[in-house]
Amino acid sequence: MAMILVVDDEKHILELVRYALEREGHRVLTAGDGVTALHLAQERLPDLVILDVMLPEQDGLAICRRLRNGPSTGRIPIIMLSARGQETDRVLGLETGADDYITKPFSVRELAARVKAHLRRKAAEPEKDVLTCDGLTIDPRQYTIACGGRNVSLTPKEFELLWYLAQHRGRVLTREELLESVWGYEYGGDSRTVDVHVRHIRQKLSGLPLGDGLIETVRGVGYRVREG
């Protein structure tokens, strides 16, 4: 089974999550602060990280950024935990690079289900060929994007979302379909997750040749990549 790093400064949460994940057969590493978490992630390269936002020494957002920017840790799925449930907090977590965001108090069963879904999706990723779409070159083997001859840096989940949209260019995809296909599970109907990632992709493509307007919004339905 998978190796999972759980990071939280509340010992009872660490033990609760550890117990639930070990019952599923996973190996569990734990850390109570950001510095230890970063060291373990870089040394052990876990299959998934469950990361609390409020941590001593370095907070979870800072750790998430450093993991995303690391050459060996950039593609590790990250589920962020936080007692802050406001939309702005959720958006900030996702924009920092988290794949998922769960608000405390949370259901351990739901957390285990989301862990399972992320791991299943990661294991099932097929070998993909380079895709060219309206001046955009997407290389899934290197996780690189080039637009108009310039490289674009995306988080793993932003990459997967753009890849899926580009594969189905010209077709309108609902937020629900994108959640199920890109995130790999039912996300409780929270379409803001898709909206945040689309907005971030648009910002990164903005100003590049052919980048502006590549992803179109179909009001009340979802998104599509324009046909060239």
Coordinates of N, CA and C in Angstrom, one line a residue:
M1 N 0.8 -1.2 0.0 CA 0.0 0.0 0.0 C 0.9 1.3 0.0
A2 N 0.2 2.4 0.1 CA 1.0 3.7 0.0 C 1.6 4.1 1.3
M3 N 2.6 5.0 1.1 CA 3.2 5.7 2.3 C 2.7 7.1 2.3
I4 N 2.1 7.4 3.5 CA 1.4 8.7 3.6 C 2.0 9.5 4.7
L5 N 2.3 10.8 4.5 CA 2.8 11.7 5.5 C 1.7 12.5 6.0
V6 N 1.4 12.5 7.3 CA 0.4 13.2 8.0 C 1.1 14.3 8.9
V7 N 0.7 15.6 8.6 CA 1.3 16.7 9.3 C 0.3 17.5 10.1
D8 N 0.4 17.5 11.4 CA -0.6 18.3 12.2 C 0.1 18.5 13.6
D9 N -0.1 19.6 14.2 CA 0.5 19.9 15.5 C -0.4 19.4 16.7
E10 N -1.6 18.9 16.3 CA -2.5 18.4 17.3 C -2.3 16.9 17.4
K11 N -1.8 16.4 18.5 CA -1.4 15.0 18.6 C -2.6 14.0 18.4
H12 N -3.8 14.4 18.9 CA -5.0 13.5 18.9 C -5.4 13.4 17.4
I13 N -5.2 14.5 16.6 CA -5.6 14.3 15.2 C -4.6 13.4 14.5
L14 N -3.3 13.6 14.8 CA -2.3 12.7 14.2 C -2.6 11.3 14.5
E15 N -2.9 10.9 15.7 CA -3.2 9.5 16.1 C -4.5 9.0 15.4
L16 N -5.5 9.9 15.4 CA -6.8 9.5 14.8 C -6.6 9.2 13.3
V17 N -5.9 10.1 12.6 CA -5.7 9.8 11.1 C -4.8 8.7 10.9
R18 N -3.7 8.6 11.7 CA -2.8 7.4 11.6 C -3.5 6.1 11.7
Y19 N -4.4 6.0 12.7 CA -5.1 4.8 13.0 C -6.0 4.4 11.8
A20 N -6.7 5.5 11.3 CA -7.7 5.2 10.2 C -6.9 4.8 8.9
L21 N -5.8 5.4 8.6 CA -5.0 5.0 7.4 C -4.3 3.7 7.6
E22 N -3.8 3.4 8.8 CA -3.2 2.1 8.9 C -4.2 1.0 8.9
R23 N -5.4 1.2 9.2 CA -6.5 0.2 9.1 C -6.7 -0.1 7.6
E24 N -6.5 0.9 6.7 CA -6.6 0.7 5.3 C -5.4 0.1 4.7
G25 N -4.4 -0.2 5.5 CA -3.2 -0.9 5.1 C -2.0 0.0 4.7
H26 N -2.2 1.3 4.9 CA -1.1 2.3 4.5 C 0.0 2.3 5.5
R27 N 1.2 2.7 5.1 CA 2.3 3.1 6.0 C 2.1 4.6 6.3
V28 N 2.3 5.0 7.5 CA 2.0 6.4 7.9 C 3.2 7.0 8.6
L29 N 3.7 8.1 8.1 CA 4.7 9.0 8.7 C 4.0 10.1 9.3
T30 N 4.5 10.6 10.5 CA 3.8 11.8 11.1 C 4.8 12.9 11.4
A31 N 4.3 14.1 11.4 CA 5.2 15.2 11.8 C 4.3 16.3 12.5
G32 N 4.8 16.9 13.5 CA 4.1 17.9 14.2 C 4.4 19.4 13.9
D33 N 5.4 19.6 13.0 CA 5.8 20.9 12.6 C 6.2 20.9 11.2
G34 N 6.3 22.1 10.6 CA 6.6 22.3 9.2 C 8.0 21.9 8.8
V35 N 9.0 22.2 9.7 CA 10.4 21.8 9.3 C 10.5 20.3 9.2
T36 N 10.0 19.6 10.2 CA 10.1 18.1 10.2 C 9.3 17.6 9.0
A37 N 8.2 18.1 8.7 CA 7.4 17.6 7.6 C 8.1 17.8 6.3
L38 N 8.8 18.9 6.1 CA 9.5 19.1 4.8 C 10.7 18.2 4.7
H39 N 11.4 18.0 5.8 CA 12.5 17.0 5.8 C 12.0 15.6 5.5
L40 N 10.9 15.1 6.1 CA 10.4 13.8 5.9 C 10.0 13.7 4.4
A41 N 9.3 14.7 3.9 CA 8.8 14.6 2.5 C 9.9 14.5 1.5
Q42 N 11.0 15.3 1.8 CA 12.1 15.3 0.8 C 13.0 14.0 1.0
E43 N 13.0 13.5 2.2 CA 13.9 12.3 2.4 C 13.1 11.0 2.0
R44 N 11.8 10.9 2.4 CA 11.1 9.6 2.2 C 10.2 9.6 0.9
L45 N 9.9 10.8 0.4 CA 9.1 10.9 -0.8 C 7.8 10.1 -0.7
P46 N 6.9 10.5 0.2 CA 5.6 9.8 0.4 C 4.8 9.8 -0.9
D47 N 3.8 8.9 -0.9 CA 2.9 8.9 -2.1 C 1.8 10.0 -2.0
L48 N 1.6 10.5 -0.7 CA 0.6 11.5 -0.5 C 0.9 12.2 0.8
V49 N 0.5 13.5 0.9 CA 0.7 14.3 2.1 C -0.6 14.9 2.6
I50 N -0.9 14.7 3.8 CA -2.0 15.3 4.5 C -1.4 16.4 5.4
L51 N -1.8 17.7 5.1 CA -1.0 18.8 5.6 C -1.9 19.8 6.3
D52 N -1.7 20.0 7.6 CA -2.5 21.1 8.3 C -2.0 22.4 7.9
V53 N -2.8 23.4 7.9 CA -2.4 24.8 7.6 C -1.7 25.4 8.7
M54 N -2.2 25.4 9.9 CA -1.6 26.1 11.1 C -0.6 25.2 11.8
L55 N 0.7 25.4 11.5 CA 1.8 24.7 12.0 C 2.8 25.6 12.7
P56 N 3.5 25.1 13.7 CA 4.6 25.9 14.2 C 5.8 25.9 13.3
E57 N 6.7 26.9 13.4 CA 7.9 27.1 12.6 C 7.6 27.5 11.2
Q58 N 7.0 26.7 10.4 CA 6.6 27.1 9.0 C 5.2 26.6 8.8
D59 N 4.3 27.4 8.4 CA 2.9 27.0 8.2 C 2.7 26.1 7.0
G60 N 1.5 25.5 6.9 CA 1.3 24.5 5.9 C 1.3 25.1 4.5
L61 N 0.9 26.4 4.3 CA 1.0 27.0 3.0 C 2.4 27.1 2.5
A62 N 3.3 27.5 3.4 CA 4.7 27.6 3.0 C 5.3 26.2 2.7
I63 N 4.9 25.2 3.4 CA 5.4 23.9 3.1 C 4.8 23.4 1.8
C64 N 3.6 23.7 1.6 CA 2.9 23.3 0.3 C 3.7 23.9 -0.9
R65 N 4.0 25.2 -0.8 CA 4.7 25.9 -1.9 C 6.1 25.2 -2.1
R66 N 6.8 24.9 -1.0 CA 8.1 24.3 -1.2 C 8.0 22.9 -1.8
L67 N 7.0 22.1 -1.4 CA 6.9 20.8 -2.0 C 6.5 20.9 -3.5
R68 N 5.7 21.9 -3.8 CA 5.3 22.0 -5.2 C 6.5 22.5 -6.1
N69 N 7.4 23.2 -5.5 CA 8.5 23.7 -6.3 C 9.7 22.8 -6.2
G70 N 9.6 21.7 -5.5 CA 10.7 20.8 -5.4 C 10.7 19.8 -6.6
P71 N 11.9 19.5 -7.2 CA 11.9 18.6 -8.3 C 11.5 17.2 -8.0
S72 N 11.7 16.8 -6.8 CA 11.3 15.4 -6.4 C 10.0 15.3 -5.8
T73 N 9.4 16.4 -5.3 CA 8.2 16.4 -4.5 C 7.0 17.1 -5.2
G74 N 7.3 17.7 -6.4 CA 6.3 18.6 -7.0 C 5.0 17.9 -7.5
R75 N 5.1 16.5 -7.6 CA 3.9 15.8 -8.1 C 3.2 15.0 -7.0
I76 N 3.7 15.1 -5.8 CA 3.0 14.4 -4.7 C 1.6 15.0 -4.4
P77 N 0.6 14.3 -4.4 CA -0.8 14.8 -4.0 C -0.8 15.4 -2.6
I78 N -1.4 16.5 -2.4 CA -1.4 17.2 -1.1 C -2.9 17.4 -0.8
I79 N -3.3 16.9 0.4 CA -4.6 17.2 0.9 C -4.4 18.1 2.1
M80 N -5.0 19.3 2.1 CA -4.8 20.3 3.1 C -5.9 20.3 4.1
L81 N -5.6 20.3 5.4 CA -6.5 20.4 6.5 C -6.5 21.8 7.1
S82 N -7.7 22.3 7.5 CA -7.7 23.6 8.1 C -9.0 23.8 8.9
A83 N -8.8 24.5 10.0 CA -10.0 24.9 10.8 C -10.7 26.1 10.1
R84 N -10.0 26.7 9.2 CA -10.6 27.9 8.5 C -11.4 27.4 7.3
G85 N -12.7 27.6 7.3 CA -13.6 27.1 6.3 C -14.1 28.2 5.3
Q86 N -13.7 29.4 5.5 CA -14.1 30.5 4.6 C -13.7 30.2 3.1
E87 N -14.5 30.7 2.2 CA -14.1 30.5 0.8 C -12.7 31.1 0.5
T88 N -12.4 32.2 1.0 CA -11.1 32.8 0.8 C -9.9 31.9 1.2
D89 N -10.1 31.2 2.4 CA -9.1 30.3 2.9 C -9.0 29.1 2.0
R90 N -10.1 28.5 1.6 CA -10.1 27.4 0.7 C -9.4 27.7 -0.7
V91 N -9.8 28.9 -1.2 CA -9.2 29.3 -2.5 C -7.7 29.5 -2.3
L92 N -7.2 30.1 -1.2 CA -5.8 30.3 -1.0 C -5.1 29.0 -0.9
G93 N -5.7 28.0 -0.2 CA -5.0 26.7 -0.2 C -4.9 26.0 -1.5
L94 N -5.9 26.1 -2.3 CA -5.9 25.5 -3.7 C -4.9 26.3 -4.6
E95 N -4.9 27.6 -4.4 CA -4.0 28.4 -5.3 C -2.5 28.1 -4.9
T96 N -2.3 27.8 -3.6 CA -0.9 27.5 -3.2 C -0.4 26.2 -3.8
G97 N -1.3 25.3 -4.3 CA -0.9 24.1 -4.9 C -1.5 22.8 -4.3
A98 N -2.4 23.0 -3.3 CA -3.0 21.8 -2.8 C -3.9 21.2 -3.8
D99 N -4.0 19.8 -3.8 CA -5.0 19.1 -4.6 C -6.4 19.1 -4.0
D100 N -6.4 19.2 -2.7 CA -7.7 19.0 -2.0 C -7.7 19.8 -0.7
Y101 N -8.9 20.1 -0.2 CA -8.9 21.0 1.0 C -10.1 20.5 1.8
I102 N -9.8 20.1 3.1 CA -10.8 19.6 4.0 C -10.8 20.5 5.2
T103 N -12.1 20.9 5.6 CA -12.2 21.7 6.8 C -12.4 20.9 8.1
K104 N -11.7 21.4 9.1 CA -11.9 20.7 10.4 C -13.2 21.3 11.1
P105 N -13.9 20.6 11.9 CA -13.7 19.1 12.1 C -14.2 18.3 10.9
F106 N -13.5 17.2 10.6 CA -13.8 16.4 9.4 C -14.1 15.0 9.8
S107 N -14.8 14.3 8.8 CA -15.1 12.9 9.0 C -13.8 12.1 8.6
V108 N -13.4 11.2 9.5 CA -12.2 10.4 9.1 C -12.5 9.5 7.9
R109 N -13.8 9.0 7.9 CA -14.2 8.2 6.7 C -14.1 8.9 5.4
E110 N -14.5 10.2 5.4 CA -14.4 11.0 4.2 C -13.0 11.2 3.8
L111 N -12.1 11.5 4.8 CA -10.7 11.7 4.6 C -10.1 10.5 4.0
A112 N -10.4 9.3 4.5 CA -9.8 8.1 4.0 C -10.3 7.8 2.6
A113 N -11.6 8.2 2.3 CA -12.1 8.0 0.9 C -11.4 8.9 -0.1
R114 N -11.1 10.1 0.4 CA -10.4 11.1 -0.5 C -9.0 10.6 -0.8
V115 N -8.3 10.1 0.3 CA -7.0 9.6 0.1 C -7.0 8.5 -0.9
K116 N -7.9 7.6 -0.7 CA -8.0 6.4 -1.6 C -8.2 6.9 -3.1
A117 N -9.1 7.9 -3.3 CA -9.4 8.4 -4.6 C -8.1 9.0 -5.3
H118 N -7.4 9.8 -4.5 CA -6.2 10.4 -5.0 C -5.1 9.4 -5.4
L119 N -5.0 8.4 -4.5 CA -4.0 7.4 -4.8 C -4.4 6.5 -6.0
R120 N -5.7 6.2 -6.1 CA -6.1 5.4 -7.2 C -5.9 6.2 -8.5
R121 N -6.2 7.5 -8.5 CA -6.0 8.2 -9.7 C -4.5 8.3 -10.1
K122 N -3.7 8.5 -9.1 CA -2.3 8.6 -9.4 C -1.7 7.3 -10.0
A123 N -2.2 6.2 -9.4 CA -1.7 4.9 -9.9 C -2.2 4.5 -11.3
A124 N -3.4 5.1 -11.6 CA -4.0 4.7 -12.9 C -3.6 5.6 -14.1
E125 N -2.8 6.6 -13.8 CA -2.4 7.6 -14.9 C -1.7 6.8 -16.0
P126 N -2.3 6.9 -17.2 CA -1.7 6.1 -18.3 C -0.6 6.9 -18.9
E127 N 0.2 6.2 -19.7 CA 1.3 6.9 -20.5 C 0.6 7.7 -21.6
K128 N 1.0 9.0 -21.6 CA 0.3 9.9 -22.6 C 1.3 10.4 -23.5
D129 N 0.8 10.8 -24.7 CA 1.7 11.4 -25.7 C 1.6 12.9 -25.6
V130 N 2.6 13.6 -26.2 CA 2.5 15.0 -26.3 C 1.3 15.5 -27.1
L131 N 0.6 16.5 -26.5 CA -0.6 17.0 -27.2 C -0.4 18.4 -27.6
T132 N -0.7 18.8 -28.8 CA -0.6 20.1 -29.3 C -2.0 20.6 -29.6
C133 N -2.3 21.8 -29.0 CA -3.7 22.3 -29.1 C -3.7 23.8 -29.3
D134 N -4.0 24.3 -30.5 CA -4.1 25.7 -30.8 C -2.9 26.5 -30.3
G135 N -1.7 26.0 -30.6 CA -0.5 26.7 -30.2 C 0.1 26.3 -28.9
L136 N -0.6 25.5 -28.2 CA -0.2 25.0 -26.8 C 0.3 23.6 -27.0
T137 N 1.5 23.4 -26.4 CA 2.1 22.1 -26.4 C 2.2 21.6 -25.0
I138 N 1.6 20.4 -24.8 CA 1.5 19.8 -23.4 C 2.2 18.5 -23.5
D139 N 3.2 18.4 -22.6 CA 4.0 17.2 -22.5 C 3.8 16.5 -21.2
P140 N 2.9 15.5 -21.1 CA 2.6 14.8 -19.8 C 3.7 14.0 -19.3
R141 N 4.7 13.6 -20.1 CA 5.8 12.8 -19.6 C 6.8 13.7 -18.8
Q142 N 6.9 15.0 -19.2 CA 7.7 15.9 -18.5 C 6.9 16.9 -17.6
Y143 N 5.6 16.8 -17.7 CA 4.7 17.8 -17.0 C 5.1 19.2 -17.3
T144 N 5.3 19.5 -18.6 CA 5.6 20.8 -19.1 C 4.6 21.3 -20.1
I145 N 4.4 22.6 -20.0 CA 3.5 23.3 -20.9 C 4.3 24.4 -21.7
A146 N 4.1 24.5 -23.0 CA 4.7 25.6 -23.8 C 3.6 26.3 -24.6
C147 N 3.5 27.6 -24.5 CA 2.5 28.4 -25.2 C 3.2 29.4 -26.0
G148 N 3.1 29.4 -27.3 CA 3.7 30.4 -28.2 C 5.2 30.4 -28.0
G149 N 5.8 29.2 -27.7 CA 7.2 29.0 -27.6 C 7.8 29.4 -26.2
R150 N 6.9 29.7 -25.3 CA 7.3 30.0 -23.9 C 6.8 29.0 -22.9
N151 N 7.6 28.6 -22.0 CA 7.2 27.6 -21.0 C 6.3 28.2 -19.9
V152 N 5.4 27.4 -19.5 CA 4.4 27.8 -18.5 C 4.5 26.9 -17.3
S153 N 4.6 27.4 -16.1 CA 4.6 26.5 -14.9 C 3.3 26.4 -14.3
L154 N 2.8 25.1 -14.2 CA 1.5 24.8 -13.6 C 1.7 23.8 -12.5
T155 N 0.8 23.8 -11.5 CA 0.8 22.8 -10.5 C 0.3 21.5 -11.1
P156 N 0.6 20.4 -10.4 CA 0.1 19.1 -11.0 C -1.4 19.1 -11.3
K157 N -2.2 19.6 -10.4 CA -3.6 19.5 -10.7 C -4.1 20.5 -11.8
E158 N -3.4 21.6 -11.8 CA -3.7 22.6 -12.9 C -3.3 21.9 -14.3
F159 N -2.2 21.2 -14.3 CA -1.8 20.5 -15.5 C -2.8 19.5 -15.9
E160 N -3.2 18.6 -15.0 CA -4.2 17.6 -15.3 C -5.5 18.2 -15.8
L161 N -5.9 19.3 -15.2 CA -7.2 19.9 -15.6 C -7.0 20.5 -17.0
L162 N -6.0 21.1 -17.3 CA -5.8 21.7 -18.7 C -5.6 20.5 -19.7
W163 N -4.9 19.5 -19.3 CA -4.8 18.3 -20.2 C -6.1 17.7 -20.6
Y164 N -7.0 17.6 -19.6 CA -8.3 17.0 -19.8 C -9.2 17.9 -20.7
L165 N -9.1 19.2 -20.4 CA -9.9 20.1 -21.3 C -9.4 20.1 -22.7
A166 N -8.0 20.1 -22.9 CA -7.4 20.1 -24.2 C -7.7 18.8 -24.9
Q167 N -7.8 17.7 -24.2 CA -8.1 16.4 -24.9 C -9.5 16.5 -25.5
H168 N -10.4 17.3 -24.8 CA -11.8 17.3 -25.3 C -12.1 18.7 -25.8
R169 N -11.2 19.3 -26.5 CA -11.3 20.7 -27.0 C -12.6 20.8 -27.9
G170 N -13.3 21.9 -27.7 CA -14.5 22.2 -28.5 C -15.7 21.7 -27.8
R171 N -15.5 20.8 -26.8 CA -16.7 20.2 -26.1 C -16.8 20.9 -24.7
V172 N -18.1 21.2 -24.4 CA -18.3 21.9 -23.1 C -18.3 20.8 -22.0
L173 N -17.5 21.0 -21.0 CA -17.4 20.1 -19.9 C -18.0 20.7 -18.6
T174 N -18.9 20.0 -18.0 CA -19.5 20.6 -16.7 C -18.5 20.5 -15.6
R175 N -18.7 21.3 -14.6 CA -17.8 21.3 -13.4 C -17.8 19.9 -12.8
E176 N -19.0 19.3 -12.7 CA -19.2 18.0 -12.1 C -18.3 17.0 -12.8
E177 N -18.4 17.0 -14.2 CA -17.6 16.0 -15.0 C -16.1 16.3 -14.7
L178 N -15.7 17.5 -14.7 CA -14.3 17.8 -14.4 C -13.8 17.4 -13.0
L179 N -14.7 17.6 -12.0 CA -14.3 17.1 -10.7 C -14.2 15.6 -10.7
E180 N -15.1 14.9 -11.3 CA -15.0 13.4 -11.3 C -13.8 12.9 -12.1
S181 N -13.6 13.5 -13.2 CA -12.5 13.0 -14.1 C -11.1 13.4 -13.7
V182 N -11.0 14.7 -13.2 CA -9.6 15.2 -12.9 C -9.3 14.9 -11.4
W183 N -10.3 15.1 -10.5 CA -10.0 14.8 -9.1 C -10.3 13.4 -8.8
G184 N -11.1 12.7 -9.6 CA -11.3 11.3 -9.4 C -12.3 10.9 -8.4
Y185 N -13.2 11.8 -7.9 CA -14.2 11.4 -6.9 C -15.3 12.5 -6.9
E186 N -16.4 12.2 -6.2 CA -17.4 13.2 -6.0 C -16.9 14.2 -5.0
Y187 N -16.9 15.5 -5.3 CA -16.3 16.5 -4.4 C -17.4 17.3 -3.7
G188 N -18.5 16.6 -3.4 CA -19.5 17.3 -2.6 C -20.2 18.4 -3.3
G189 N -20.1 18.5 -4.6 CA -20.7 19.5 -5.4 C -20.0 20.9 -5.3
D190 N -18.8 21.0 -4.7 CA -18.1 22.2 -4.6 C -17.4 22.6 -5.8
S191 N -18.1 23.3 -6.7 CA -17.5 23.6 -8.0 C -16.5 24.7 -7.9
R192 N -16.3 25.3 -6.8 CA -15.3 26.4 -6.6 C -13.9 25.8 -6.9
T193 N -13.7 24.5 -6.6 CA -12.4 23.9 -6.8 C -12.0 24.0 -8.3
V194 N -12.9 23.7 -9.2 CA -12.7 23.9 -10.6 C -12.4 25.3 -11.0
D195 N -13.3 26.2 -10.5 CA -13.2 27.6 -10.8 C -11.8 28.2 -10.4
V196 N -11.4 27.8 -9.2 CA -10.1 28.3 -8.8 C -9.0 27.9 -9.7
H197 N -9.0 26.6 -10.1 CA -7.9 26.1 -10.9 C -7.9 26.7 -12.3
V198 N -9.2 26.9 -12.9 CA -9.3 27.5 -14.2 C -8.8 28.9 -14.1
R199 N -9.1 29.7 -13.1 CA -8.7 31.0 -13.0 C -7.2 31.1 -12.9
H200 N -6.6 30.2 -12.2 CA -5.1 30.2 -12.1 C -4.4 29.9 -13.4
I201 N -5.0 28.9 -14.1 CA -4.4 28.6 -15.4 C -4.5 29.8 -16.4
R202 N -5.7 30.4 -16.4 CA -5.8 31.6 -17.2 C -4.8 32.7 -16.9
Q203 N -4.6 32.9 -15.6 CA -3.6 33.9 -15.2 C -2.2 33.6 -15.7
K204 N -1.9 32.3 -15.7 CA -0.5 31.9 -16.1 C -0.4 32.0 -17.6
L205 N -1.5 31.8 -18.4 CA -1.5 31.9 -19.8 C -1.7 33.3 -20.3
S206 N -2.1 34.2 -19.5 CA -2.5 35.6 -19.9 C -1.3 36.3 -20.5
G207 N -1.5 36.9 -21.6 CA -0.5 37.7 -22.3 C 0.4 36.9 -23.2
L208 N 0.3 35.6 -23.1 CA 1.1 34.7 -24.0 C 0.4 34.6 -25.4
P209 N 1.2 34.4 -26.4 CA 0.5 34.2 -27.7 C -0.5 33.0 -27.7
L210 N -1.7 33.3 -28.1 CA -2.8 32.3 -28.1 C -3.3 31.9 -26.7
G211 N -2.7 32.4 -25.7 CA -3.1 32.0 -24.3 C -4.3 32.6 -23.9
D212 N -4.5 33.9 -24.1 CA -5.8 34.6 -23.7 C -7.0 34.0 -24.4
G213 N -8.0 33.6 -23.6 CA -9.2 33.1 -24.2 C -9.2 31.7 -24.6
L214 N -8.1 31.0 -24.3 CA -8.0 29.6 -24.6 C -9.1 28.7 -24.0
I215 N -9.3 29.0 -22.7 CA -10.3 28.3 -21.9 C -11.5 29.2 -21.9
E216 N -12.6 28.8 -22.4 CA -13.9 29.6 -22.5 C -14.8 29.1 -21.4
T217 N -15.5 30.1 -20.8 CA -16.6 29.8 -19.9 C -17.9 29.8 -20.6
V218 N -18.7 28.7 -20.4 CA -20.0 28.6 -20.9 C -20.9 28.8 -19.7
R219 N -21.5 29.9 -19.6 CA -22.3 30.4 -18.4 C -23.3 29.3 -18.0
G220 N -23.3 29.0 -16.8 CA -24.3 28.0 -16.2 C -24.0 26.6 -16.5
V221 N -23.0 26.3 -17.3 CA -22.7 24.9 -17.6 C -21.3 24.5 -17.2
G222 N -20.2 25.1 -17.7 CA -18.9 24.7 -17.4 C -17.8 25.4 -18.3
Y223 N -16.9 24.7 -18.7 CA -15.8 25.2 -19.5 C -15.4 24.4 -20.7
R224 N -14.7 25.0 -21.7 CA -14.2 24.3 -22.8 C -13.0 25.0 -23.3
V225 N -12.1 24.2 -24.0 CA -11.0 24.8 -24.7 C -11.4 25.0 -26.1
R226 N -11.2 26.2 -26.6 CA -11.7 26.6 -27.9 C -11.0 25.7 -29.0
E227 N -11.7 25.5 -30.0 CA -11.1 24.7 -31.1 C -10.3 25.6 -32.0
G228 N -9.1 25.1 -32.5 CA -8.2 26.0 -33.3 C -8.8 26.2 -34.7

